[in-house]
Coordinates of C-alpha atoms and ligand atoms in Angstrom, one line a residue:
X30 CA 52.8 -4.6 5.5
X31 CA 54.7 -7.1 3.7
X32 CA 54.9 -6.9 0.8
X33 CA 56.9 -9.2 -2.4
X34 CA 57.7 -6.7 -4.7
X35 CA 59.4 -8.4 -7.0
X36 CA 55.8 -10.6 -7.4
X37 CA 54.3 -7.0 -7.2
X38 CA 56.7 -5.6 -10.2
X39 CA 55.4 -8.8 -12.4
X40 CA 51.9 -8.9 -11.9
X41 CA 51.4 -4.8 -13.1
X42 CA 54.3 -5.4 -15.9
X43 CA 52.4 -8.1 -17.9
X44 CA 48.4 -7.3 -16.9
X45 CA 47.1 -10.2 -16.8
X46 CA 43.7 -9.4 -15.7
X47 CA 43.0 -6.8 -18.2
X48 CA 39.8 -6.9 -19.9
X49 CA 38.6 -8.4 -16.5
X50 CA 35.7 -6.4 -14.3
X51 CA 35.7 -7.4 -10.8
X52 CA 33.4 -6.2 -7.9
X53 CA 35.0 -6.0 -4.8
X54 CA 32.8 -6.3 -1.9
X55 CA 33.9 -5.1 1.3
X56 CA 32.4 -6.0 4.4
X57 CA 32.1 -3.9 7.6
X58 CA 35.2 -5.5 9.6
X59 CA 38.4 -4.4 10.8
X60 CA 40.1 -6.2 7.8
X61 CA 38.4 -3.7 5.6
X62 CA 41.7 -1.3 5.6
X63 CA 42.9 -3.7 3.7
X64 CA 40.5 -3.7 0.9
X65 CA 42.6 -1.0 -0.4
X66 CA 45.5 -2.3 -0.8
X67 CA 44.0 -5.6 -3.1
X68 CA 42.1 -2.9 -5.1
X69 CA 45.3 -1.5 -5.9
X70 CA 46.8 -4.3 -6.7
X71 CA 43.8 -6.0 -8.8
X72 CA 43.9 -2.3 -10.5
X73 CA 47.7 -3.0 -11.3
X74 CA 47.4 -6.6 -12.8
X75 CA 45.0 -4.7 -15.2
X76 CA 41.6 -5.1 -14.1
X77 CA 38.4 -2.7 -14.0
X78 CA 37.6 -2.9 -10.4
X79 CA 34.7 -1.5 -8.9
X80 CA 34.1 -1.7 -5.3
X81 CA 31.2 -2.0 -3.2
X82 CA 30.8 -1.3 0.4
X83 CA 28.2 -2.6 3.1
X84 CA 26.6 0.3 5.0
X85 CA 29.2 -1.1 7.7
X86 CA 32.4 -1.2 5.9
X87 CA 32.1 2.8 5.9
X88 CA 32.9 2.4 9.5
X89 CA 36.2 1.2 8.6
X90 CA 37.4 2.4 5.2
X91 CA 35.8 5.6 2.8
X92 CA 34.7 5.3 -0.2
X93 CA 36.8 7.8 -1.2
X94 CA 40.0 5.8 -0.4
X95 CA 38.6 3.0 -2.8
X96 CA 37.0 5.7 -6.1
X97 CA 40.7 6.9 -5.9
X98 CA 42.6 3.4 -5.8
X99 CA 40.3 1.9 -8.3
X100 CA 39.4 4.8 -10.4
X101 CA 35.8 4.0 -10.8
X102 CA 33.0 5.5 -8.1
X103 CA 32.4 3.4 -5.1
X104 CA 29.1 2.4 -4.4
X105 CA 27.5 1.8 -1.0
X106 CA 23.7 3.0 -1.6
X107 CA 21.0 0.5 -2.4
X108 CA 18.6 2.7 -3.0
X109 CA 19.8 6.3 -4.7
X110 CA 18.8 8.5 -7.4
X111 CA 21.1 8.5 -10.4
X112 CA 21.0 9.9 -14.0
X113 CA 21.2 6.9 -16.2
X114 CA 17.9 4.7 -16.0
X115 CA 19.1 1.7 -15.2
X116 CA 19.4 -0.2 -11.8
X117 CA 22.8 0.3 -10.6
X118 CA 23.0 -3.5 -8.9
X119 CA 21.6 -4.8 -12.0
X120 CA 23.8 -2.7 -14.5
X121 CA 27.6 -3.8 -11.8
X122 CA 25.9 -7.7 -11.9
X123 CA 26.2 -8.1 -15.3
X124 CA 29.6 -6.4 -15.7
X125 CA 31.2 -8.2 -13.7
X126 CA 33.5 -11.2 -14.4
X127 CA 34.0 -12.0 -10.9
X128 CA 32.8 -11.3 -7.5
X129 CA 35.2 -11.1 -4.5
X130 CA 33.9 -10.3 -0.9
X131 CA 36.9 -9.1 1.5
X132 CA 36.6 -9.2 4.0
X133 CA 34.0 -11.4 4.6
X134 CA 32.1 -10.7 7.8
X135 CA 29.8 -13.5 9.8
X136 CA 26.8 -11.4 8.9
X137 CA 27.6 -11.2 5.4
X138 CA 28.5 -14.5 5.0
X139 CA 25.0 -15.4 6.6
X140 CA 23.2 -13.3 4.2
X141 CA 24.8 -15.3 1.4
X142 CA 23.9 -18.1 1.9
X143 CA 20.6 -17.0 3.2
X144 CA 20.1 -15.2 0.2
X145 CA 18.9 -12.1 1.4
X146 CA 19.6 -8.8 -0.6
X147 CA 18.8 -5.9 2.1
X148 CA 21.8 -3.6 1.3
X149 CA 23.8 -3.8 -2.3
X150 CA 26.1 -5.8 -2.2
X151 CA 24.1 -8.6 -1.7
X152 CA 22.0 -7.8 -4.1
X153 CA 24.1 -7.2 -6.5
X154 CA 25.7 -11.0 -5.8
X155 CA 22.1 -12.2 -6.0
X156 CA 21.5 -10.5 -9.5
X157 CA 24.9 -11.5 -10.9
X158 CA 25.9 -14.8 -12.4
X159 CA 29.1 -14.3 -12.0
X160 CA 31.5 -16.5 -9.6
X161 CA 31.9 -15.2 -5.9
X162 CA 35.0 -15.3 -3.8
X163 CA 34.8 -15.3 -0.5
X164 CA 37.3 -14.3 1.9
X165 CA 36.5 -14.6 5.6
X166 CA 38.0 -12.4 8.2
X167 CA 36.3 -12.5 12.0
X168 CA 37.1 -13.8 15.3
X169 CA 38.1 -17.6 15.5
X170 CA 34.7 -18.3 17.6
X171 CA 32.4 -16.5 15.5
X172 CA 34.4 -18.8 12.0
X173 CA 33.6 -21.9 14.7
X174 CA 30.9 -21.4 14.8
X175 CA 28.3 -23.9 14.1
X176 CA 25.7 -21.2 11.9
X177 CA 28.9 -19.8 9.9
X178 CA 30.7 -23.1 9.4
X179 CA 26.7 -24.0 8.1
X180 CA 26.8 -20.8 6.2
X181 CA 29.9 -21.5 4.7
X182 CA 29.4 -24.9 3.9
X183 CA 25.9 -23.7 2.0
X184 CA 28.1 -21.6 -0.4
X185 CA 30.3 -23.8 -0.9
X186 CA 28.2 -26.3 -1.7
X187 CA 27.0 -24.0 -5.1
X188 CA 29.3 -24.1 -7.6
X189 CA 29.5 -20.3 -7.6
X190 CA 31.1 -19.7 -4.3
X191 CA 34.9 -20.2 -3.7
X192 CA 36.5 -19.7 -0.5
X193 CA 39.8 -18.0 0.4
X194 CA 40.8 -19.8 3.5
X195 CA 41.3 -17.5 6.5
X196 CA 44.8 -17.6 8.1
X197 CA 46.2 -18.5 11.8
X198 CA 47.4 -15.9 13.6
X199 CA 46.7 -12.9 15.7
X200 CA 43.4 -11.0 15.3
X201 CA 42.7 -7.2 15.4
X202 CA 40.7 -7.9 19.3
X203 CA 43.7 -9.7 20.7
X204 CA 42.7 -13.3 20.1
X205 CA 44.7 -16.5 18.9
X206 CA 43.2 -18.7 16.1
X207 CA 41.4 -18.9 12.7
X208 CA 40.4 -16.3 11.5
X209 CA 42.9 -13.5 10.1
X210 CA 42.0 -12.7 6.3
X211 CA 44.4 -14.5 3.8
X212 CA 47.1 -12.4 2.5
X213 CA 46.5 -9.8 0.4
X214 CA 49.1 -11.3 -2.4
X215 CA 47.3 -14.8 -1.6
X216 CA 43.5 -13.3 -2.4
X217 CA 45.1 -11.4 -5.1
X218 CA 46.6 -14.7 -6.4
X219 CA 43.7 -16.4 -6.1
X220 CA 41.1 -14.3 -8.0
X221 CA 43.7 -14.6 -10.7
X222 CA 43.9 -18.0 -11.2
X223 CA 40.2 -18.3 -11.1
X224 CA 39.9 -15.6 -13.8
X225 CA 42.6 -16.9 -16.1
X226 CA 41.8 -20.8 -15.4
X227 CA 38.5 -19.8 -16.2
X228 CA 39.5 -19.7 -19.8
X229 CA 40.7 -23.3 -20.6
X230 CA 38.3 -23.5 -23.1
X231 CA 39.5 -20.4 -25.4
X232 CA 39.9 -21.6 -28.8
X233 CA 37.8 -25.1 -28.4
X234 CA 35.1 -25.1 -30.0
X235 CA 32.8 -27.3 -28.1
X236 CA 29.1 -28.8 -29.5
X237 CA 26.8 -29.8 -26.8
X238 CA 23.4 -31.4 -28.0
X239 CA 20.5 -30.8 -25.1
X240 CA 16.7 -32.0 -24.8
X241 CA 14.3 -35.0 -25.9
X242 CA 13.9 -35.6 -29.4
X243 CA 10.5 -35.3 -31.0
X244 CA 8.9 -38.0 -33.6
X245 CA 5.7 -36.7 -35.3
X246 CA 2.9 -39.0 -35.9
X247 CA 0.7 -36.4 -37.2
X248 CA 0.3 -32.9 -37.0
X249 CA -0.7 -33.1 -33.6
X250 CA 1.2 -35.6 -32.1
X251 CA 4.7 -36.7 -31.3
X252 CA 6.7 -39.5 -29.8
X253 CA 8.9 -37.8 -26.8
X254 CA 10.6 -37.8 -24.0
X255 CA 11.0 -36.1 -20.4
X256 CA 14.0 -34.5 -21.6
X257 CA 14.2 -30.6 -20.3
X258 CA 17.6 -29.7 -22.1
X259 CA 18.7 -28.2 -18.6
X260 CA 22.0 -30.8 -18.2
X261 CA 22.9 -29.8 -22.3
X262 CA 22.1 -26.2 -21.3
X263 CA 24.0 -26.3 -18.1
X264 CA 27.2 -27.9 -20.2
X265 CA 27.3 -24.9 -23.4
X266 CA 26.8 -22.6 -20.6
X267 CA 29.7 -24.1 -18.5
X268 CA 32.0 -24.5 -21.6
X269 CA 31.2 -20.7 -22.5
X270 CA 31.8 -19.4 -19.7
X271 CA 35.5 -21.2 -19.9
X272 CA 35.9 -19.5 -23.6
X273 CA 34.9 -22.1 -25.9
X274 CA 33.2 -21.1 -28.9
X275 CA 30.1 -23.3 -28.3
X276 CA 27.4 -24.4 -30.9
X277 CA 24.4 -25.9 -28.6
X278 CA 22.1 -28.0 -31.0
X279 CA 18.8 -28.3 -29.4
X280 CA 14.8 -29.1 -29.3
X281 CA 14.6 -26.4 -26.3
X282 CA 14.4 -22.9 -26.9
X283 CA 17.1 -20.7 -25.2
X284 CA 18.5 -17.4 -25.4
X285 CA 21.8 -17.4 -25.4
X286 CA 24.9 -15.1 -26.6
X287 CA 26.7 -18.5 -28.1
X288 CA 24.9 -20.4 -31.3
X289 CA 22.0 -22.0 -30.6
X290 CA 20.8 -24.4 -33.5
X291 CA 17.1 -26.0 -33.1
X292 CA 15.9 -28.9 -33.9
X293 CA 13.1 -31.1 -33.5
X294 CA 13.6 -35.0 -34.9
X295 CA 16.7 -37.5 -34.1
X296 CA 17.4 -37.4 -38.0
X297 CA 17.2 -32.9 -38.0
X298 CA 19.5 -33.6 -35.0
X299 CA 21.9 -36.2 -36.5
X300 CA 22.0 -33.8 -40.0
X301 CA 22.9 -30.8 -37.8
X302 CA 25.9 -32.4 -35.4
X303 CA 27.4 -33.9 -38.5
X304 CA 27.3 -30.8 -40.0
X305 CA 29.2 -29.0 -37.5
X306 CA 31.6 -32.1 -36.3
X307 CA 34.5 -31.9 -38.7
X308 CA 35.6 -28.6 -37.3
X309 CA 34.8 -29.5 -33.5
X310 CA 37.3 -30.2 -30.8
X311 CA 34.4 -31.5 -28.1
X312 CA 30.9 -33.6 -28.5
X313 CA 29.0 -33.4 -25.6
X314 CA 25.9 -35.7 -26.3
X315 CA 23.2 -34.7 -23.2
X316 CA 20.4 -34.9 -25.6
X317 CA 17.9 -37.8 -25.5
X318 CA 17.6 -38.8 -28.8
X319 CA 14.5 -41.1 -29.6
X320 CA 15.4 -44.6 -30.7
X321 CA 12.5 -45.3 -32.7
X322 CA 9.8 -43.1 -34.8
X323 CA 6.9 -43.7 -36.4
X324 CA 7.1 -45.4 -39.8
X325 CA 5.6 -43.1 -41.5
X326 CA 4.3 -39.8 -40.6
X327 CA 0.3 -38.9 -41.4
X328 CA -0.7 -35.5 -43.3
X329 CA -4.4 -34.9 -41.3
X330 CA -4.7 -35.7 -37.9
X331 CA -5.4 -39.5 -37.1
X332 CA -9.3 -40.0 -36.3
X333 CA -10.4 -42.1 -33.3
X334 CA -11.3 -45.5 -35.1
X335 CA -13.9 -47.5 -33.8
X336 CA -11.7 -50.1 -32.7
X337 CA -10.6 -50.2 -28.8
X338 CA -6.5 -50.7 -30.5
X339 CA -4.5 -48.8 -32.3
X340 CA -1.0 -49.3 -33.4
X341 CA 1.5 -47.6 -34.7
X342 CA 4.7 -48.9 -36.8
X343 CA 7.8 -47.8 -35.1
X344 CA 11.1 -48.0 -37.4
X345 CA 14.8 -47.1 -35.9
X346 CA 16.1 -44.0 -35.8
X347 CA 20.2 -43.8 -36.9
X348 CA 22.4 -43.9 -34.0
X349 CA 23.6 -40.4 -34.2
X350 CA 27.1 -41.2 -31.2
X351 CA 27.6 -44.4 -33.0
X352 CA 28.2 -42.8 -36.3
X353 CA 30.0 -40.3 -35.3
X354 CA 32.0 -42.9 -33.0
X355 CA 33.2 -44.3 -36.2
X356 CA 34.9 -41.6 -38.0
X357 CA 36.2 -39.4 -35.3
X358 CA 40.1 -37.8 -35.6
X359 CA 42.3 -39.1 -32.4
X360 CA 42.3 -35.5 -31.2
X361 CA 38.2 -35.2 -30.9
X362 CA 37.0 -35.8 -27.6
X363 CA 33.5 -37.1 -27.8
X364 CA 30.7 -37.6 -24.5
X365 CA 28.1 -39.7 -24.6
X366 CA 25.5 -39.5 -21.3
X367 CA 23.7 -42.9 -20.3
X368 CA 20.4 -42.3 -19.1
X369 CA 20.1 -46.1 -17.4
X370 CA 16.8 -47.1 -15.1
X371 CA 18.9 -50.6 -14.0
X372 CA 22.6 -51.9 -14.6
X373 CA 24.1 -48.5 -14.6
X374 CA 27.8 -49.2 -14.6
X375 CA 27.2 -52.3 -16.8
X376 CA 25.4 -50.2 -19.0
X377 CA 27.0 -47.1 -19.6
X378 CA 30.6 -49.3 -20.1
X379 CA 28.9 -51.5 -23.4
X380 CA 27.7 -48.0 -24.8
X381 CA 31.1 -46.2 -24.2
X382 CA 32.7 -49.4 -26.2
X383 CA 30.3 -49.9 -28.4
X384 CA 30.0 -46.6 -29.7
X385 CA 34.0 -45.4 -29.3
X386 CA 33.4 -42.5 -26.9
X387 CA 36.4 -41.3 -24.8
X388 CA 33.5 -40.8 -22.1
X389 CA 30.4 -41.6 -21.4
X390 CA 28.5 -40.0 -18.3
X391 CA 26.0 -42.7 -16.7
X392 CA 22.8 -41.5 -14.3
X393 CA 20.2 -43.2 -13.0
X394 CA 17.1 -42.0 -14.0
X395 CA 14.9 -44.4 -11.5
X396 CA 16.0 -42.1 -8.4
X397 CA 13.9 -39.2 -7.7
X398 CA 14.9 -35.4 -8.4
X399 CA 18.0 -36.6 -10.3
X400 CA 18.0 -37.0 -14.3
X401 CA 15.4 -35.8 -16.2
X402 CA 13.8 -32.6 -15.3
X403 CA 15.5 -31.9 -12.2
X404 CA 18.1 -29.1 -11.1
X405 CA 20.5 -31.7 -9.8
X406 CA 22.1 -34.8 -11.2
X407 CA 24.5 -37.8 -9.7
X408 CA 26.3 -39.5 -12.5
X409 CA 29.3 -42.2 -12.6
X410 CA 31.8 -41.2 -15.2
X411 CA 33.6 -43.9 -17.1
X412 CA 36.6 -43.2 -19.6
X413 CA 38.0 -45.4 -22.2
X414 CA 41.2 -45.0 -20.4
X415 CA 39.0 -47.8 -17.5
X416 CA 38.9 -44.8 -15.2
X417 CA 35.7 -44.1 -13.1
X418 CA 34.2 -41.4 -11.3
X419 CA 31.4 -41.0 -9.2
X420 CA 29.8 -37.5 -8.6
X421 CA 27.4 -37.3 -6.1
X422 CA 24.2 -35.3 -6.2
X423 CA 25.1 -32.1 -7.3
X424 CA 23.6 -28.7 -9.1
X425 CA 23.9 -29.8 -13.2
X426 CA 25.8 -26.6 -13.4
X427 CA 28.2 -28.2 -11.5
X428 CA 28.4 -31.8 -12.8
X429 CA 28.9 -29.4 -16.2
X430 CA 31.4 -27.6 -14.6
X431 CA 33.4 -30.6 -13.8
X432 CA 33.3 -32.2 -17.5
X433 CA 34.5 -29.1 -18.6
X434 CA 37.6 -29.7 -16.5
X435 CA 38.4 -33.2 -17.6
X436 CA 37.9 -31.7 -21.2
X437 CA 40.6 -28.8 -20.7
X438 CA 42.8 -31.2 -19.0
X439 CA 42.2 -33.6 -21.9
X440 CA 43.2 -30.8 -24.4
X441 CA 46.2 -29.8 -22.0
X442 CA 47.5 -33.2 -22.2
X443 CA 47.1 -33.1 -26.1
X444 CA 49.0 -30.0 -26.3
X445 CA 51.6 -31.3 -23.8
X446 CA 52.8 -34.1 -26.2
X447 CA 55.6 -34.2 -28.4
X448 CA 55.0 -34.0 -32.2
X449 CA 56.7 -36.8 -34.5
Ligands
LIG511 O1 17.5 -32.8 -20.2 P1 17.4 -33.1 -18.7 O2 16.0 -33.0 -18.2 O3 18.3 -32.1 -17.9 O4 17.8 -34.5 -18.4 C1 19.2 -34.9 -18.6 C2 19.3 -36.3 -19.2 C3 18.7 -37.4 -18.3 C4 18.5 -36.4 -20.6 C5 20.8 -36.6 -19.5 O5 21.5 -36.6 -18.3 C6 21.0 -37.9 -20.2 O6 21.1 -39.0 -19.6 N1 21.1 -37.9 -21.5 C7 21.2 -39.1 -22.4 C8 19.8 -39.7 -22.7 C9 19.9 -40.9 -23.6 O7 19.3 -40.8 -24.6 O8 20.6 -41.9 -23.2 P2 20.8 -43.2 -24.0 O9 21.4 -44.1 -23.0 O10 19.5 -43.6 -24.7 O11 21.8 -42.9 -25.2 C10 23.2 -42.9 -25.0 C11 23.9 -41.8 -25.8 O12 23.7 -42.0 -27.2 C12 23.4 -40.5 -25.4 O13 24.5 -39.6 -25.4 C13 22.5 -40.1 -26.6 O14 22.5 -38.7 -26.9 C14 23.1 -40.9 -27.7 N2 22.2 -41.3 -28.7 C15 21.1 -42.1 -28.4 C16 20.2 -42.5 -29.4 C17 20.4 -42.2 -30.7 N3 19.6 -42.5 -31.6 N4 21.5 -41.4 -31.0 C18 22.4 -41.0 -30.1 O15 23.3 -40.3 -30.4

């Protein structure tokens, strides 16, 4: 095989992937043989590698071979008695940092995205959070495929899944065409810039406000909103998972390994960002913050009257963006979101100049299964800069995951320019 050895040499010298876990996944396809080989490597560059074989892959490769190369047992057994109490799929899920499959068969790639777990390695990828590379390796007809090109395009469609492209060239049965794994130094390559990118948050420290605000009337009752905290929740898990040190200030309850602050009211809200802003390099503002609450607030429970109307005195809440709008350093990078139900663009651009964001992320909470509630969102993003961005319907995880990329490049930049 060909090998660059200089590239080789480089990659063990400086470990770049140490501290990283990654499950290897290998499918049961002639490419298999070459699991070995990115095992080594990945094992050289410093990382705790752990492979995992389909009941097929044992056709083609032992899991001797890969215990040796990686120096941690293969696994292959879904189902198998073992000393320590814990689930072995569950236990490798949550170690891992990353999941690459290759080679990545037809079959496997059909269970992916069908979601099936029948053997462990797909379990395990169900059970784990953690990204999944994909690199395909089959016969150009089967790739063609309509049902794997449907397959793939399911996976990729989560933010999750990335693929390796498969290369041109001869295959293993003789055929021309699409289908050949990538290189073993271009896989390689490309689980290391996912790992390492992965960190462009790692010394930000990032506040991201999440869920409806609540206004007390009495002890019973409360002025709200439909506000579920999932697009905040998606964002602090997005930028955590990218390094930042993240404080998420919310009214939903979450467990979560970063600091979660909870609060109830706009002004418990307002008291705790401003708290934590001075030492901030990000404000992500997701939350719905109520605009108005109830004048004043009643000890006992408010009787039915016998009158058919009741009304209460609203007052205004402070305007916790537009405060901070005001006293923000150059280098803070603050996002407001717009929820909007007509003149979205129009909209979202007054609030982004009139309360001095750098960004403010519209959506339009009129369609159905976007916005509030909802596992997806479509937004337009709008810099000060007069840049726009639309983002189709999309998985809030990945709407998240793309703010978090105009926030590293924004910090990139920052570092990038010269100091006077
Ligand atoms: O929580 P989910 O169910 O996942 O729903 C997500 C969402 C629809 C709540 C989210 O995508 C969203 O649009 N959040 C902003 C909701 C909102 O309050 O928008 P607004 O247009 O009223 O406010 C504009 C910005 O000012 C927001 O960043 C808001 O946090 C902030 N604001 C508003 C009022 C106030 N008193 N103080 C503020 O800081």
């Amino acid at each position: 095989m060909r090998r660059n050895k200089k590239r080789d040499a480089n990659f063990a010298e400086v470990n770049p992937l140490h501290g990283k876990t990654i499950i290897l996944g290998v499918a049961g396809g002639i490419a298999a043989y070459k699991a070995c080989d990115i095992a080594s490597m990945l094992r050289r560059a410093g990382a705790d590698v752990h492979a995992v074989l389909t009941p097929n892959a044992k056709e083609f490769v032992t899991q001797l071979s890969l215990t040796t190369i990686t120096r941690n047992t293969a696994h292959c057994e879904q189902f198998q008695a073992q000393a320590d109490w814990k689930p072995e799929h569950i236990d490798l899920a949550k170690k891992a940092d990353l999941i690459l499959v290759a080679p990545a068969t037809a079959d496997i790639v059909a269970k992916m995205a069908a979601g099936m777990c029948d053997e462990l390695l797909t379990t395990l990828i169900l059970a784990s959070s953690a990204k999944v590379m994909i690199a395909p390796a089959m016969n150009p007809k089967m790739l063609d495929h309509p049902a794997t090109q449907n397959n793939l395009a399911t996976l990729q469609n989560h933010y999750r899944y990335d693929l390796i492209q498969p290369d041109y060239g001869e295959l293993a049965c003789g055929d021309f065409g699409t289908g050949k794994m990538a290189s073993v130094e271009t896989i390689v390559a490309a689980v290391a810039a996912r790992l390492l990118e992965h960190r462009t948050l790692s010394g930000k420290k990032i506040i991201v406000t999440a869920g409806g605000t609540r206004e007390p009337i009495d002890p019973v009752r409360f002025i709200g909103n439909r506000s579920s905290g999932k697009m905040g929740i998606a964002m602090a898990d997005a930028a955590y998972a990218r390094g930042a040190e993240v404080t998420l200030i919310s009214t939903v309850e979450v467990d979560r390994a970063y600091q979660v602050l909870m609060v109830e009211t706009a002004h418990e809200m307002q008291e705790t960002v401003e708290a934590e802003f001075d030492g901030c390099h990000a404000l992500v503002m997701t939350a719905a913050v109520a605009d108005f609450r109830p004048l004043g607030f009643s000890d006992q429970k408010i009787k039915k009257t016998v009158k058919e109307d009741f009304s209460l005195e609203l007052t205004k809440n402070p305007d916790i963006l537009d405060l901070l709008g005001r006293i923000k350093r150059d280098e803070q990078f603050i996002i407001g979101f717009a929820a909007e139900s007509e003149e979205l663009l129009s909209n979202a651009a007054q609030k982004l100049k009139r309360k001095n964001l750098d960004m403010i992320v519209g959506n339009d909470i009129t369609v159905p299964d976007i916005g509030f509630g909802s596992d997806d969102n479509a937004v337009i993003i709008l810099s000060a800069d007069g840049s726009k961005e639309n983002l189709p319907r999309q998985p809030k995880r990945a709407i998240a995951e793309h703010l978090c990329d105009i926030i590293a490049a924004r910090f990139s930049e920052l570092e990038t320019l010269p100091t006077h």
